[in-house]
GROMACS .gro file of C-alpha atoms in nm:
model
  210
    1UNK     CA    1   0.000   0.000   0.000
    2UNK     CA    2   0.300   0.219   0.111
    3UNK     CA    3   0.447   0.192  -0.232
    4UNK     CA    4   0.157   0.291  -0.453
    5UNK     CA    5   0.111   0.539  -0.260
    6UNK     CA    6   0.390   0.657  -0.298
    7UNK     CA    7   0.352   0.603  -0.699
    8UNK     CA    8   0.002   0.764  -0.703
    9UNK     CA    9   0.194   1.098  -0.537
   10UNK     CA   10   0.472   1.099  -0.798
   11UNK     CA   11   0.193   1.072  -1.080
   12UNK     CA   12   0.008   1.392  -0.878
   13UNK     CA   13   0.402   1.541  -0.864
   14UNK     CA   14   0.417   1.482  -1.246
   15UNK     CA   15   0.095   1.629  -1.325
   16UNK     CA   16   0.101   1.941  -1.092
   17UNK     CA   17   0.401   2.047  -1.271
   18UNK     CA   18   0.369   1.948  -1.629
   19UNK     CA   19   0.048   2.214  -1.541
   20UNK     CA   20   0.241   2.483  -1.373
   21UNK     CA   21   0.467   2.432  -1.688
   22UNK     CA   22   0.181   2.508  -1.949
   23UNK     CA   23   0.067   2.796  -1.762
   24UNK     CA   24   0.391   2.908  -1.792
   25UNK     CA   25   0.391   2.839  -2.143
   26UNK     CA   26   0.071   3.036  -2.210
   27UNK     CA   27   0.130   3.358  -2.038
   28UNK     CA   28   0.494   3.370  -2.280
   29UNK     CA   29   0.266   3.319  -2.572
   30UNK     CA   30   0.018   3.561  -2.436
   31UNK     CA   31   0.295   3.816  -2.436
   32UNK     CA   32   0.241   3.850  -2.788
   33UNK     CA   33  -0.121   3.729  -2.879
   34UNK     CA   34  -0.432   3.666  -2.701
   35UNK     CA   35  -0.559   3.272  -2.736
   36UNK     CA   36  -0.875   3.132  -2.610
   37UNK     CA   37  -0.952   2.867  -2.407
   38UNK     CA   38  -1.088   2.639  -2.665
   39UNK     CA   39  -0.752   2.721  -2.909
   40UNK     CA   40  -0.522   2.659  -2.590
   41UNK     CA   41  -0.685   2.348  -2.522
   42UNK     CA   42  -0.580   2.160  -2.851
   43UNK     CA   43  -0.249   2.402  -2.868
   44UNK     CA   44  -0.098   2.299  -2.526
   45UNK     CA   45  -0.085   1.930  -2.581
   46UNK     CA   46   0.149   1.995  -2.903
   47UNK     CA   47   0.415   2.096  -2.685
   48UNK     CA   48   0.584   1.832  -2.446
   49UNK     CA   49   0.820   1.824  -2.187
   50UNK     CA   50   1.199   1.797  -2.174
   51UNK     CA   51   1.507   1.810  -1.940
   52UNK     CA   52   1.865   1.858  -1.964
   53UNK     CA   53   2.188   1.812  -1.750
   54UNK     CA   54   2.414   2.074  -1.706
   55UNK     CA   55   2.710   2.115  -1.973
   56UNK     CA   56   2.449   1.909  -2.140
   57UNK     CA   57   2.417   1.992  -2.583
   58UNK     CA   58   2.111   2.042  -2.681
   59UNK     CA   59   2.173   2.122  -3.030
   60UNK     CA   60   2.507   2.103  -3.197
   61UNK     CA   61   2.669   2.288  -3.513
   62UNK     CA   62   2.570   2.057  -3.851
   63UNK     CA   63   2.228   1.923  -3.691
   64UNK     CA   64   1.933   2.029  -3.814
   65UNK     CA   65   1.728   2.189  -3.501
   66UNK     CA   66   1.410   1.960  -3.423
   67UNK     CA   67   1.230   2.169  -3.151
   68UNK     CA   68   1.141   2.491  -3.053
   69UNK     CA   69   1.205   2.525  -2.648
   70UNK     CA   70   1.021   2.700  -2.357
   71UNK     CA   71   1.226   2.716  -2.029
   72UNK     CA   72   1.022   2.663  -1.727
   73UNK     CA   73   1.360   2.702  -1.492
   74UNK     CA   74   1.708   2.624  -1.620
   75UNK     CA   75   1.954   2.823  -1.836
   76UNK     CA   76   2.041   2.733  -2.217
   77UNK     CA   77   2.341   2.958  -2.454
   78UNK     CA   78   2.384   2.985  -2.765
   79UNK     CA   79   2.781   2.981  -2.878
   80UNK     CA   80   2.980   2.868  -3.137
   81UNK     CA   81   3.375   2.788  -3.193
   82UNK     CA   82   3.662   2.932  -3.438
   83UNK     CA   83   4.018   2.876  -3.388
   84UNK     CA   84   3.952   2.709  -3.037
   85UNK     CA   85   3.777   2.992  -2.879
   86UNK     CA   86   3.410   3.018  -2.794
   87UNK     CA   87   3.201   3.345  -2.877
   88UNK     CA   88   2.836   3.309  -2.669
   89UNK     CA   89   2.567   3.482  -2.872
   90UNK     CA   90   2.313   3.503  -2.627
   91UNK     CA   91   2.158   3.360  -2.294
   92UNK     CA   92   1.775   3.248  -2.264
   93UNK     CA   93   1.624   3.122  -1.927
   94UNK     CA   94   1.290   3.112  -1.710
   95UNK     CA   95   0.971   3.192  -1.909
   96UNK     CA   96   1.173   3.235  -2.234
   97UNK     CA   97   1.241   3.072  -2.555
   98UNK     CA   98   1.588   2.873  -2.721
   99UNK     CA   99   1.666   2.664  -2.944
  100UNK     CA  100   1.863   2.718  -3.344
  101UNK     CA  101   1.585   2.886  -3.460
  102UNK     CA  102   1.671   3.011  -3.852
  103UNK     CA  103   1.829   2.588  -3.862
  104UNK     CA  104   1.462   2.515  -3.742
  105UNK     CA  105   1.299   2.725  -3.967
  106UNK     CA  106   1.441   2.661  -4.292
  107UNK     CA  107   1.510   2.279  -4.167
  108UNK     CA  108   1.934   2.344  -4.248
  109UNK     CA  109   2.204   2.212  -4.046
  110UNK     CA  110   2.301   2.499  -3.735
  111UNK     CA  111   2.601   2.689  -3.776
  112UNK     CA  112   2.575   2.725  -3.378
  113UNK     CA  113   2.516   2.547  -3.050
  114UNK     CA  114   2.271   2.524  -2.785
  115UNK     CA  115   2.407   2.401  -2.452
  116UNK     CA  116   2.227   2.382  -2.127
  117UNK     CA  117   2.457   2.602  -1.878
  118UNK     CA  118   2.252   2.476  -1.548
  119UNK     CA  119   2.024   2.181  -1.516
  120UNK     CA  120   1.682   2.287  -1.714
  121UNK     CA  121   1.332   2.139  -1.767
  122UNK     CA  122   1.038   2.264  -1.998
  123UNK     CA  123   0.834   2.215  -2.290
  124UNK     CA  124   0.920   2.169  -2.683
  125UNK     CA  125   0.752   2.192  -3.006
  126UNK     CA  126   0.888   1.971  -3.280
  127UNK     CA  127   0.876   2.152  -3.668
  128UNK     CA  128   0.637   1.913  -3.783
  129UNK     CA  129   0.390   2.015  -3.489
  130UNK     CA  130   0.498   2.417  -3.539
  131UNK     CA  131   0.430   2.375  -3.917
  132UNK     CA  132   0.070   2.217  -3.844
  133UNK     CA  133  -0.033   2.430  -3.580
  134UNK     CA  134   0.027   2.749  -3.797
  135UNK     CA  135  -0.146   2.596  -4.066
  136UNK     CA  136  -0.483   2.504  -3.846
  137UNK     CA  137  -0.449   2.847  -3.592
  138UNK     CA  138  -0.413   3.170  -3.737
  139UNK     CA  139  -0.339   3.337  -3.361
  140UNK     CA  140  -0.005   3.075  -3.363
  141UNK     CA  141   0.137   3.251  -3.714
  142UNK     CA  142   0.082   3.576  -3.552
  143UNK     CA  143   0.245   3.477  -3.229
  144UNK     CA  144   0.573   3.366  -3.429
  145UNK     CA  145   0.538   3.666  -3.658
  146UNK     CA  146   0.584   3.900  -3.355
  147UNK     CA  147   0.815   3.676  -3.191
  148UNK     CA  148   1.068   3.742  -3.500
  149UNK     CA  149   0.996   4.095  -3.515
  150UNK     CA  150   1.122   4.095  -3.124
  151UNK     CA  151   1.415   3.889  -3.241
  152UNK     CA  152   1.534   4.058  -3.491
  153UNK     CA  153   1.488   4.404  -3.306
  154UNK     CA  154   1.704   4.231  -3.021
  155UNK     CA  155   1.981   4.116  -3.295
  156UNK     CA  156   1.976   4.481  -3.445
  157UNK     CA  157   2.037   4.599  -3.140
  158UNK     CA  158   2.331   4.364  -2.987
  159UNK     CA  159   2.490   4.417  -3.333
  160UNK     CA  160   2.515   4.832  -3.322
  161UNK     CA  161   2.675   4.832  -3.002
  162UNK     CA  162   2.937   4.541  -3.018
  163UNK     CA  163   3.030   4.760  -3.380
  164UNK     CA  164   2.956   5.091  -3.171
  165UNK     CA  165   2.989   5.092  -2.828
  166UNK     CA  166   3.291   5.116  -2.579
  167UNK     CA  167   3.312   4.832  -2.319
  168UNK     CA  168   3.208   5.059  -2.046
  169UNK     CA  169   2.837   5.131  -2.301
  170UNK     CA  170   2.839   4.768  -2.360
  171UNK     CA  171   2.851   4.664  -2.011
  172UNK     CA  172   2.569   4.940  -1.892
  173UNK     CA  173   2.328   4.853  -2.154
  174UNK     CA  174   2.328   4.457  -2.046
  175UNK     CA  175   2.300   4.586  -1.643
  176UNK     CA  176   2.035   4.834  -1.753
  177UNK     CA  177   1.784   4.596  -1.966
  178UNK     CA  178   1.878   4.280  -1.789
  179UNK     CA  179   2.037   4.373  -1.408
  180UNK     CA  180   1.946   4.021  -1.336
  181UNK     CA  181   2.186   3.852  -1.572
  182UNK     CA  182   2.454   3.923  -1.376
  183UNK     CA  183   2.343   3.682  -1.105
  184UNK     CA  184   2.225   3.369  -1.377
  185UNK     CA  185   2.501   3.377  -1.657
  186UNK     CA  186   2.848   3.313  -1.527
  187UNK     CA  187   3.109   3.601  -1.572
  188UNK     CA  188   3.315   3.436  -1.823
  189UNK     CA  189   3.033   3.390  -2.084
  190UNK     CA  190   2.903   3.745  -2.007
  191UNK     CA  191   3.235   3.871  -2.078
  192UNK     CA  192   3.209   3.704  -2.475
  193UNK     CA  193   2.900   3.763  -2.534
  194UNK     CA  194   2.991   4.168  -2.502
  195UNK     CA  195   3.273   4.098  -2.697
  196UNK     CA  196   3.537   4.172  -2.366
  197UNK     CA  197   3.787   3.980  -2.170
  198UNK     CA  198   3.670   3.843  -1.837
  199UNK     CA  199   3.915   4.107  -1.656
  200UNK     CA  200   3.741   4.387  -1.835
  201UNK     CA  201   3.383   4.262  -1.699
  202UNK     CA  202   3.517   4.211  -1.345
  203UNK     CA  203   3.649   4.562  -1.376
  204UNK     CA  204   3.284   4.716  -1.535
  205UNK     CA  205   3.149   4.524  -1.265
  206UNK     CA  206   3.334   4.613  -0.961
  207UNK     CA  207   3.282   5.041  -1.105
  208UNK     CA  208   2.941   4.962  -1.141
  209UNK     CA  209   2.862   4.848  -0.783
  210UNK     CA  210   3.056   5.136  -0.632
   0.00000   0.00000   0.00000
């Protein structure tokens, strides 16, 4: 009796927060586009659920990206590698999206990867499901149309100042949109991803807090 109990709690465990995930899930979508109860209903069971290890890859340079990710809790970058050195191009975490998503759009092999920097857990889409659901829910092509527009405002932006900016603009734009950061993303892959050494951040960072 003791051990289905036991069983019949994990099952509840399991249940309470693959729920707590899709609500999770809708309010990110919701951020974009309104759906209705009767569209999330059929919507929600497209996506499901994942986990990771940290330092685990997700997706690696030459594979073709499968899924589109939603992070419940956990922390994913994107990088990639020339002569032996790694240049991150960007951090996503709790409530946000990842994944290669141009290799999952046009179905081509990444010229990135995707690596989970802490343990994370969430929900995926696979193409074949994204490609369907656009095709049967008009509210899902808008969501991904605004998504991109976000995206590519975000990539316009993070390109003018690593051309433009000194490290000391660099460093206050990141701790004035995303203060936070600072306390998910380890230093080191901070410091690439604005384009510094790791000395340079620890010096921005130790001005900045004075």
């Amino acid at each position: 009796m003791a051990i289905l109990k036991a069983i019949k709690n994990d099952s509840l465990l399991i249940i309470s927060n693959m729920e707590e995930m899709h609500l999770g899930l809708r309010k990110s979508i919701e951020k974009f586009v309104t759906l209705k109860d009767e569209e999330w209903e059929e919507i929600r069971f497209a996506w499901k659920s994942y986990s990771f290890h940290k330092n685990e890859p997700v997706t690696s340079m030459g594979e073709v990206e499968k899924c589109f990710y939603y992070i419940d809790s956990g922390l994913l970058r994107g990088y990639f590698e020339k002569n032996d050195q790694e240049y991150n191009m960007g951090f996503s975490y709790n409530g946000e999206f990842s994944g290669v998503y141009d290799s999952l759009i046009f179905q081509r092999p990444s010229d990135w990867n995707v690596e989970a920097l802490e343990d994370t857990v969430g929900l995926k889409l696979h193409h074949q499901q994204l490609v369907e659901l656009q095709e049967r829910f008009p509210v899902i092509k808008e969501w991904l149309f605004k998504f991109n527009q976000q995206v590519m405002f975000g990539l316009g932006i993070f390109i003018r100042s690593l051309l433009a900016d000194s490290a000391e603009e660099k460093f206050e734009r990141l701790m004035t949109q995303s203060p936070h950061i600072i306390q998910i993303v380890p230093q080191k892959h901070l410091a690439s991803y604005l384009g510094m050494t790791p000395e340079t951040f620890s010096r921005m960072r130790k001005k900045w807090a004075t």
